[in-house]
Every structure is written in structure tokens, then in C-alpha cells.
mmCIF file with all atom_site columns, C-alpha atoms in Angstrom:
data_model
loop_
_atom_site.group_PDB
_atom_site.id
_atom_site.type_symbol
_atom_site.label_atom_id
_atom_site.label_alt_id
_atom_site.label_comp_id
_atom_site.label_asym_id
_atom_site.label_entity_id
_atom_site.label_seq_id
_atom_site.pdbx_PDB_ins_code
_atom_site.Cartn_x
_atom_site.Cartn_y
_atom_site.Cartn_z
_atom_site.occupancy
_atom_site.B_iso_or_equiv
_atom_site.pdbx_formal_charge
_atom_site.auth_seq_id
_atom_site.auth_comp_id
_atom_site.auth_asym_id
_atom_site.auth_atom_id
_atom_site.pdbx_PDB_model_num
ATOM 1   C CA . UNK A 1 1   ? 77.686  -44.426 -54.389 1.00 41.00 ? 1   UNK A CA 1
ATOM 2   C CA . UNK A 1 2   ? 77.376  -40.856 -53.172 1.00 42.00 ? 2   UNK A CA 1
ATOM 3   C CA . UNK A 1 3   ? 77.221  -39.855 -49.528 1.00 40.00 ? 3   UNK A CA 1
ATOM 4   C CA . UNK A 1 4   ? 73.521  -39.059 -49.895 1.00 40.00 ? 4   UNK A CA 1
ATOM 5   C CA . UNK A 1 5   ? 72.836  -42.461 -51.432 1.00 41.00 ? 5   UNK A CA 1
ATOM 6   C CA . UNK A 1 6   ? 74.796  -44.146 -48.653 1.00 42.00 ? 6   UNK A CA 1
ATOM 7   C CA . UNK A 1 7   ? 72.922  -42.246 -45.953 1.00 43.00 ? 7   UNK A CA 1
ATOM 8   C CA . UNK A 1 8   ? 69.583  -42.962 -47.602 1.00 45.00 ? 8   UNK A CA 1
ATOM 9   C CA . UNK A 1 9   ? 70.392  -46.669 -47.689 1.00 50.00 ? 9   UNK A CA 1
ATOM 10  C CA . UNK A 1 10  ? 71.590  -46.874 -44.092 1.00 53.00 ? 10  UNK A CA 1
ATOM 11  C CA . UNK A 1 11  ? 68.811  -44.674 -42.750 1.00 56.00 ? 11  UNK A CA 1
ATOM 12  C CA . UNK A 1 12  ? 66.040  -46.656 -44.442 1.00 65.00 ? 12  UNK A CA 1
ATOM 13  C CA . UNK A 1 13  ? 63.835  -48.761 -42.204 1.00 68.00 ? 13  UNK A CA 1
ATOM 14  C CA . UNK A 1 14  ? 63.688  -52.528 -42.389 1.00 60.00 ? 14  UNK A CA 1
ATOM 15  C CA . UNK A 1 15  ? 61.514  -53.780 -45.196 1.00 87.00 ? 15  UNK A CA 1
ATOM 16  C CA . UNK A 1 16  ? 59.793  -56.943 -44.009 1.00 93.00 ? 16  UNK A CA 1
ATOM 17  C CA . UNK A 1 17  ? 60.073  -59.031 -40.907 1.00 93.00 ? 17  UNK A CA 1
ATOM 18  C CA . UNK A 1 18  ? 61.414  -62.146 -42.624 1.00 95.00 ? 18  UNK A CA 1
ATOM 19  C CA . UNK A 1 19  ? 60.838  -64.422 -39.640 1.00 94.00 ? 19  UNK A CA 1
ATOM 20  C CA . UNK A 1 20  ? 57.189  -63.361 -39.481 1.00 95.00 ? 20  UNK A CA 1
ATOM 21  C CA . UNK A 1 21  ? 56.460  -63.293 -43.217 1.00 96.00 ? 21  UNK A CA 1
ATOM 22  C CA . UNK A 1 22  ? 58.326  -66.467 -44.200 1.00 96.00 ? 22  UNK A CA 1
ATOM 23  C CA . UNK A 1 23  ? 58.227  -68.536 -40.998 1.00 97.00 ? 23  UNK A CA 1
ATOM 24  C CA . UNK A 1 24  ? 58.790  -71.917 -42.678 1.00 98.00 ? 24  UNK A CA 1
ATOM 25  C CA . UNK A 1 25  ? 61.850  -70.650 -44.518 1.00 97.00 ? 25  UNK A CA 1
ATOM 26  C CA . UNK A 1 26  ? 63.117  -68.910 -41.386 1.00 97.00 ? 26  UNK A CA 1
ATOM 27  C CA . UNK A 1 27  ? 62.757  -72.082 -39.304 1.00 98.00 ? 27  UNK A CA 1
ATOM 28  C CA . UNK A 1 28  ? 64.490  -74.082 -42.051 1.00 98.00 ? 28  UNK A CA 1
ATOM 29  C CA . UNK A 1 29  ? 67.356  -71.564 -42.017 1.00 98.00 ? 29  UNK A CA 1
ATOM 30  C CA . UNK A 1 30  ? 67.649  -71.880 -38.224 1.00 98.00 ? 30  UNK A CA 1
ATOM 31  C CA . UNK A 1 31  ? 67.791  -75.682 -38.582 1.00 98.00 ? 31  UNK A CA 1
ATOM 32  C CA . UNK A 1 32  ? 70.329  -75.434 -41.418 1.00 98.00 ? 32  UNK A CA 1
ATOM 33  C CA . UNK A 1 33  ? 72.479  -73.069 -39.358 1.00 97.00 ? 33  UNK A CA 1
ATOM 34  C CA . UNK A 1 34  ? 72.455  -75.457 -36.392 1.00 98.00 ? 34  UNK A CA 1
ATOM 35  C CA . UNK A 1 35  ? 73.244  -78.452 -38.609 1.00 98.00 ? 35  UNK A CA 1
ATOM 36  C CA . UNK A 1 36  ? 76.102  -76.594 -40.324 1.00 98.00 ? 36  UNK A CA 1
ATOM 37  C CA . UNK A 1 37  ? 77.780  -75.728 -37.006 1.00 96.00 ? 37  UNK A CA 1
ATOM 38  C CA . UNK A 1 38  ? 77.558  -79.268 -35.658 1.00 96.00 ? 38  UNK A CA 1
ATOM 39  C CA . UNK A 1 39  ? 80.968  -80.612 -34.719 1.00 95.00 ? 39  UNK A CA 1
ATOM 40  C CA . UNK A 1 40  ? 82.928  -77.436 -35.500 1.00 97.00 ? 40  UNK A CA 1
ATOM 41  C CA . UNK A 1 41  ? 84.779  -75.283 -32.994 1.00 95.00 ? 41  UNK A CA 1
ATOM 42  C CA . UNK A 1 42  ? 82.380  -72.439 -32.081 1.00 95.00 ? 42  UNK A CA 1
ATOM 43  C CA . UNK A 1 43  ? 85.230  -69.873 -32.177 1.00 95.00 ? 43  UNK A CA 1
ATOM 44  C CA . UNK A 1 44  ? 86.075  -70.926 -35.741 1.00 97.00 ? 44  UNK A CA 1
ATOM 45  C CA . UNK A 1 45  ? 82.429  -70.661 -36.751 1.00 97.00 ? 45  UNK A CA 1
ATOM 46  C CA . UNK A 1 46  ? 82.214  -67.113 -35.362 1.00 97.00 ? 46  UNK A CA 1
ATOM 47  C CA . UNK A 1 47  ? 85.388  -66.062 -37.205 1.00 97.00 ? 47  UNK A CA 1
ATOM 48  C CA . UNK A 1 48  ? 84.007  -67.401 -40.493 1.00 98.00 ? 48  UNK A CA 1
ATOM 49  C CA . UNK A 1 49  ? 80.635  -65.752 -39.902 1.00 98.00 ? 49  UNK A CA 1
ATOM 50  C CA . UNK A 1 50  ? 82.168  -62.399 -38.964 1.00 98.00 ? 50  UNK A CA 1
ATOM 51  C CA . UNK A 1 51  ? 84.533  -62.357 -41.957 1.00 98.00 ? 51  UNK A CA 1
ATOM 52  C CA . UNK A 1 52  ? 81.825  -63.386 -44.413 1.00 98.00 ? 52  UNK A CA 1
ATOM 53  C CA . UNK A 1 53  ? 79.470  -60.737 -43.010 1.00 98.00 ? 53  UNK A CA 1
ATOM 54  C CA . UNK A 1 54  ? 82.213  -58.119 -43.462 1.00 98.00 ? 54  UNK A CA 1
ATOM 55  C CA . UNK A 1 55  ? 82.672  -59.109 -47.090 1.00 97.00 ? 55  UNK A CA 1
ATOM 56  C CA . UNK A 1 56  ? 78.934  -59.140 -47.773 1.00 97.00 ? 56  UNK A CA 1
ATOM 57  C CA . UNK A 1 57  ? 78.308  -55.818 -46.038 1.00 96.00 ? 57  UNK A CA 1
ATOM 58  C CA . UNK A 1 58  ? 75.827  -57.317 -43.577 1.00 97.00 ? 58  UNK A CA 1
ATOM 59  C CA . UNK A 1 59  ? 75.917  -55.034 -40.551 1.00 96.00 ? 59  UNK A CA 1
ATOM 60  C CA . UNK A 1 60  ? 73.226  -57.018 -38.752 1.00 96.00 ? 60  UNK A CA 1
ATOM 61  C CA . UNK A 1 61  ? 75.093  -60.337 -38.911 1.00 97.00 ? 61  UNK A CA 1
ATOM 62  C CA . UNK A 1 62  ? 78.455  -58.732 -38.177 1.00 97.00 ? 62  UNK A CA 1
ATOM 63  C CA . UNK A 1 63  ? 77.053  -57.015 -35.086 1.00 97.00 ? 63  UNK A CA 1
ATOM 64  C CA . UNK A 1 64  ? 75.450  -60.253 -33.879 1.00 96.00 ? 64  UNK A CA 1
ATOM 65  C CA . UNK A 1 65  ? 78.502  -62.447 -34.447 1.00 97.00 ? 65  UNK A CA 1
ATOM 66  C CA . UNK A 1 66  ? 80.939  -59.972 -32.884 1.00 97.00 ? 66  UNK A CA 1
ATOM 67  C CA . UNK A 1 67  ? 78.739  -59.903 -29.780 1.00 96.00 ? 67  UNK A CA 1
ATOM 68  C CA . UNK A 1 68  ? 78.464  -63.709 -29.769 1.00 95.00 ? 68  UNK A CA 1
ATOM 69  C CA . UNK A 1 69  ? 82.236  -64.061 -30.217 1.00 96.00 ? 69  UNK A CA 1
ATOM 70  C CA . UNK A 1 70  ? 82.928  -61.702 -27.334 1.00 96.00 ? 70  UNK A CA 1
ATOM 71  C CA . UNK A 1 71  ? 80.486  -63.567 -25.092 1.00 94.00 ? 71  UNK A CA 1
ATOM 72  C CA . UNK A 1 72  ? 82.338  -66.772 -25.990 1.00 91.00 ? 72  UNK A CA 1
ATOM 73  C CA . UNK A 1 73  ? 85.640  -65.197 -24.933 1.00 92.00 ? 73  UNK A CA 1
ATOM 74  C CA . UNK A 1 74  ? 87.050  -64.100 -28.290 1.00 95.00 ? 74  UNK A CA 1
ATOM 75  C CA . UNK A 1 75  ? 89.787  -61.465 -27.922 1.00 96.00 ? 75  UNK A CA 1
ATOM 76  C CA . UNK A 1 76  ? 89.429  -57.912 -29.171 1.00 96.00 ? 76  UNK A CA 1
ATOM 77  C CA . UNK A 1 77  ? 92.721  -58.291 -31.051 1.00 97.00 ? 77  UNK A CA 1
ATOM 78  C CA . UNK A 1 78  ? 91.409  -61.172 -33.152 1.00 97.00 ? 78  UNK A CA 1
ATOM 79  C CA . UNK A 1 79  ? 88.134  -59.357 -33.833 1.00 97.00 ? 79  UNK A CA 1
ATOM 80  C CA . UNK A 1 80  ? 89.888  -56.096 -34.793 1.00 97.00 ? 80  UNK A CA 1
ATOM 81  C CA . UNK A 1 81  ? 92.418  -57.807 -37.062 1.00 98.00 ? 81  UNK A CA 1
ATOM 82  C CA . UNK A 1 82  ? 89.872  -59.985 -38.858 1.00 98.00 ? 82  UNK A CA 1
ATOM 83  C CA . UNK A 1 83  ? 89.446  -57.654 -41.878 1.00 97.00 ? 83  UNK A CA 1
ATOM 84  C CA . UNK A 1 84  ? 93.207  -57.972 -42.496 1.00 98.00 ? 84  UNK A CA 1
ATOM 85  C CA . UNK A 1 85  ? 93.730  -61.519 -41.227 1.00 98.00 ? 85  UNK A CA 1
ATOM 86  C CA . UNK A 1 86  ? 96.332  -62.469 -43.891 1.00 97.00 ? 86  UNK A CA 1
ATOM 87  C CA . UNK A 1 87  ? 98.580  -59.664 -42.604 1.00 97.00 ? 87  UNK A CA 1
ATOM 88  C CA . UNK A 1 88  ? 97.989  -60.386 -38.906 1.00 97.00 ? 88  UNK A CA 1
ATOM 89  C CA . UNK A 1 89  ? 101.106 -61.340 -36.939 1.00 95.00 ? 89  UNK A CA 1
ATOM 90  C CA . UNK A 1 90  ? 101.943 -65.012 -36.613 1.00 92.00 ? 90  UNK A CA 1
ATOM 91  C CA . UNK A 1 91  ? 100.069 -66.610 -33.774 1.00 94.00 ? 91  UNK A CA 1
ATOM 92  C CA . UNK A 1 92  ? 96.987  -64.393 -33.927 1.00 97.00 ? 92  UNK A CA 1
ATOM 93  C CA . UNK A 1 93  ? 95.159  -66.936 -36.093 1.00 98.00 ? 93  UNK A CA 1
ATOM 94  C CA . UNK A 1 94  ? 96.144  -70.592 -36.333 1.00 97.00 ? 94  UNK A CA 1
ATOM 95  C CA . UNK A 1 95  ? 96.939  -72.140 -39.710 1.00 98.00 ? 95  UNK A CA 1
ATOM 96  C CA . UNK A 1 96  ? 93.650  -74.034 -39.443 1.00 98.00 ? 96  UNK A CA 1
ATOM 97  C CA . UNK A 1 97  ? 91.739  -70.771 -38.895 1.00 98.00 ? 97  UNK A CA 1
ATOM 98  C CA . UNK A 1 98  ? 93.613  -69.128 -41.778 1.00 98.00 ? 98  UNK A CA 1
ATOM 99  C CA . UNK A 1 99  ? 92.649  -72.013 -44.061 1.00 98.00 ? 99  UNK A CA 1
ATOM 100 C CA . UNK A 1 100 ? 88.999  -71.676 -42.991 1.00 98.00 ? 100 UNK A CA 1
ATOM 101 C CA . UNK A 1 101 ? 89.036  -67.894 -43.524 1.00 98.00 ? 101 UNK A CA 1
ATOM 102 C CA . UNK A 1 102 ? 90.572  -68.253 -46.986 1.00 98.00 ? 102 UNK A CA 1
ATOM 103 C CA . UNK A 1 103 ? 87.858  -70.758 -47.908 1.00 98.00 ? 103 UNK A CA 1
ATOM 104 C CA . UNK A 1 104 ? 85.129  -68.527 -46.462 1.00 98.00 ? 104 UNK A CA 1
ATOM 105 C CA . UNK A 1 105 ? 86.357  -65.585 -48.535 1.00 97.00 ? 105 UNK A CA 1
ATOM 106 C CA . UNK A 1 106 ? 86.322  -67.564 -51.762 1.00 97.00 ? 106 UNK A CA 1
ATOM 107 C CA . UNK A 1 107 ? 82.875  -68.992 -51.050 1.00 97.00 ? 107 UNK A CA 1
ATOM 108 C CA . UNK A 1 108 ? 81.598  -65.457 -50.359 1.00 96.00 ? 108 UNK A CA 1
ATOM 109 C CA . UNK A 1 109 ? 83.147  -64.259 -53.634 1.00 94.00 ? 109 UNK A CA 1
ATOM 110 C CA . UNK A 1 110 ? 81.942  -67.308 -55.540 1.00 88.00 ? 110 UNK A CA 1
ATOM 111 C CA . UNK A 1 111 ? 82.071  -65.521 -58.915 1.00 89.00 ? 111 UNK A CA 1
ATOM 112 C CA . UNK A 1 112 ? 85.619  -66.778 -59.401 1.00 84.00 ? 112 UNK A CA 1
ATOM 113 C CA . UNK A 1 113 ? 84.932  -70.139 -57.795 1.00 91.00 ? 113 UNK A CA 1
ATOM 114 C CA . UNK A 1 114 ? 86.961  -71.744 -55.033 1.00 96.00 ? 114 UNK A CA 1
ATOM 115 C CA . UNK A 1 115 ? 90.545  -72.197 -56.193 1.00 97.00 ? 115 UNK A CA 1
ATOM 116 C CA . UNK A 1 116 ? 92.249  -75.570 -56.004 1.00 97.00 ? 116 UNK A CA 1
ATOM 117 C CA . UNK A 1 117 ? 94.937  -74.060 -53.758 1.00 98.00 ? 117 UNK A CA 1
ATOM 118 C CA . UNK A 1 118 ? 92.449  -72.710 -51.206 1.00 98.00 ? 118 UNK A CA 1
ATOM 119 C CA . UNK A 1 119 ? 90.423  -75.932 -51.249 1.00 98.00 ? 119 UNK A CA 1
ATOM 120 C CA . UNK A 1 120 ? 93.579  -78.035 -50.795 1.00 98.00 ? 120 UNK A CA 1
ATOM 121 C CA . UNK A 1 121 ? 94.711  -75.794 -47.932 1.00 98.00 ? 121 UNK A CA 1
ATOM 122 C CA . UNK A 1 122 ? 91.377  -76.283 -46.172 1.00 98.00 ? 122 UNK A CA 1
ATOM 123 C CA . UNK A 1 123 ? 91.384  -80.024 -46.889 1.00 98.00 ? 123 UNK A CA 1
ATOM 124 C CA . UNK A 1 124 ? 94.831  -80.266 -45.291 1.00 98.00 ? 124 UNK A CA 1
ATOM 125 C CA . UNK A 1 125 ? 93.433  -78.904 -42.009 1.00 98.00 ? 125 UNK A CA 1
ATOM 126 C CA . UNK A 1 126 ? 89.950  -80.447 -41.997 1.00 98.00 ? 126 UNK A CA 1
ATOM 127 C CA . UNK A 1 127 ? 88.841  -84.034 -42.546 1.00 97.00 ? 127 UNK A CA 1
ATOM 128 C CA . UNK A 1 128 ? 86.140  -84.655 -45.157 1.00 97.00 ? 128 UNK A CA 1
ATOM 129 C CA . UNK A 1 129 ? 83.228  -84.492 -42.706 1.00 97.00 ? 129 UNK A CA 1
ATOM 130 C CA . UNK A 1 130 ? 84.579  -81.370 -41.023 1.00 98.00 ? 130 UNK A CA 1
ATOM 131 C CA . UNK A 1 131 ? 85.273  -79.733 -44.387 1.00 98.00 ? 131 UNK A CA 1
ATOM 132 C CA . UNK A 1 132 ? 81.684  -80.414 -45.430 1.00 98.00 ? 132 UNK A CA 1
ATOM 133 C CA . UNK A 1 133 ? 80.518  -78.764 -42.193 1.00 98.00 ? 133 UNK A CA 1
ATOM 134 C CA . UNK A 1 134 ? 82.799  -75.770 -42.812 1.00 98.00 ? 134 UNK A CA 1
ATOM 135 C CA . UNK A 1 135 ? 81.488  -75.337 -46.355 1.00 98.00 ? 135 UNK A CA 1
ATOM 136 C CA . UNK A 1 136 ? 77.980  -75.557 -44.891 1.00 98.00 ? 136 UNK A CA 1
ATOM 137 C CA . UNK A 1 137 ? 78.762  -72.759 -42.414 1.00 98.00 ? 137 UNK A CA 1
ATOM 138 C CA . UNK A 1 138 ? 80.098  -70.698 -45.323 1.00 98.00 ? 138 UNK A CA 1
ATOM 139 C CA . UNK A 1 139 ? 77.014  -71.028 -47.488 1.00 97.00 ? 139 UNK A CA 1
ATOM 140 C CA . UNK A 1 140 ? 74.640  -70.650 -44.542 1.00 98.00 ? 140 UNK A CA 1
ATOM 141 C CA . UNK A 1 141 ? 76.113  -67.322 -43.391 1.00 98.00 ? 141 UNK A CA 1
ATOM 142 C CA . UNK A 1 142 ? 76.069  -66.119 -46.996 1.00 98.00 ? 142 UNK A CA 1
ATOM 143 C CA . UNK A 1 143 ? 72.345  -66.920 -47.138 1.00 98.00 ? 143 UNK A CA 1
ATOM 144 C CA . UNK A 1 144 ? 71.724  -65.143 -43.801 1.00 98.00 ? 144 UNK A CA 1
ATOM 145 C CA . UNK A 1 145 ? 73.677  -62.124 -45.057 1.00 98.00 ? 145 UNK A CA 1
ATOM 146 C CA . UNK A 1 146 ? 71.566  -61.962 -48.190 1.00 97.00 ? 146 UNK A CA 1
ATOM 147 C CA . UNK A 1 147 ? 68.307  -62.238 -46.257 1.00 97.00 ? 147 UNK A CA 1
ATOM 148 C CA . UNK A 1 148 ? 69.319  -59.532 -43.779 1.00 96.00 ? 148 UNK A CA 1
ATOM 149 C CA . UNK A 1 149 ? 70.778  -57.157 -46.386 1.00 96.00 ? 149 UNK A CA 1
ATOM 150 C CA . UNK A 1 150 ? 67.720  -57.563 -48.636 1.00 95.00 ? 150 UNK A CA 1
ATOM 151 C CA . UNK A 1 151 ? 65.338  -56.859 -45.763 1.00 94.00 ? 151 UNK A CA 1
ATOM 152 C CA . UNK A 1 152 ? 67.569  -54.162 -44.202 1.00 92.00 ? 152 UNK A CA 1
ATOM 153 C CA . UNK A 1 153 ? 67.655  -55.867 -40.827 1.00 92.00 ? 153 UNK A CA 1
ATOM 154 C CA . UNK A 1 154 ? 68.925  -53.333 -38.303 1.00 88.00 ? 154 UNK A CA 1
ATOM 155 C CA . UNK A 1 155 ? 72.014  -54.151 -36.205 1.00 91.00 ? 155 UNK A CA 1
ATOM 156 C CA . UNK A 1 156 ? 71.321  -54.586 -32.506 1.00 79.00 ? 156 UNK A CA 1
ATOM 157 C CA . UNK A 1 157 ? 67.731  -55.817 -32.982 1.00 62.00 ? 157 UNK A CA 1
ATOM 158 C CA . UNK A 1 158 ? 67.560  -59.506 -32.265 1.00 59.00 ? 158 UNK A CA 1
#
């Protein structure tokens, strides 16, 4: 993509107001999002949502989840290192968080599927019910990313 194409894409206005034009779907997404988060550590959810939004190029969701994470007390160090979490120093992310982030990345890049090793790593840190919730958070943020990228939702407008 050339610089002009990039600027044209980022400078373009939002396309439709999804919440207004598809209110039933939007409300269902809100309910799905709430159900997916149920029982999971909110800090873990924000990490998964931020990382997935980075991978999917969703500036709107990334902006929102960084702000939400900061409000919830997330450290700048953990936010800044998230794009390179596998290389982050020991102790920045727990093994449980690392397992969740690895799963989130493979769900976001579903073309190659979720490897047995990544699934087993997540299953070692999360019980069945919690793993189902984590997978739900992963597919829900992917859906939000796709809605907001497709409609060019502008960061900072919520």
C-alpha cells in the first residue's frame, strides 16, 4: 500500500453508524461481549482484546481497550510491550496471560487454525469452562474488529 493509499484510507470518514443501522445485531454483540467476559479476569480480557485489535488493525478497538485497561489500573509497561509480548522480560506477563495471548493470536490468524501446542498450553492454565469463555472473548473481539474496520469507526468516538 502506498503512502497516498494509506492516508486516503485513514482520512476517510466512517461509513455507517452500525449501532444505528443494525440495532438488533449491535445489541446482540453487546450481549455476546458481556457473556464472553463473564467469569474471566478483566485485566486478562483487556490484554486479549488489545492484542487482537493490534493484529487486526482495528484502531478504534485498540484505542478503547487501552483506555479501559488504563482506567482499570493496567501498567504502561504491559501496554507498551504487548506487541512483543513473547520477548517481554519474565514477570511482565504471567504464564497464564502468555497462554491466553498465544491462543488469541492463533484465533485472530485462524487461516492456519489453532495449533495443538497452543491449545494445550491454554488448557493447562484454564479449566474447560474458563477456556470456553476465553475462546468466546477471542472470537467476540475479532467480530468487533471486523465491524469497526469495515465501517471505519474512528478512534476516540464512543
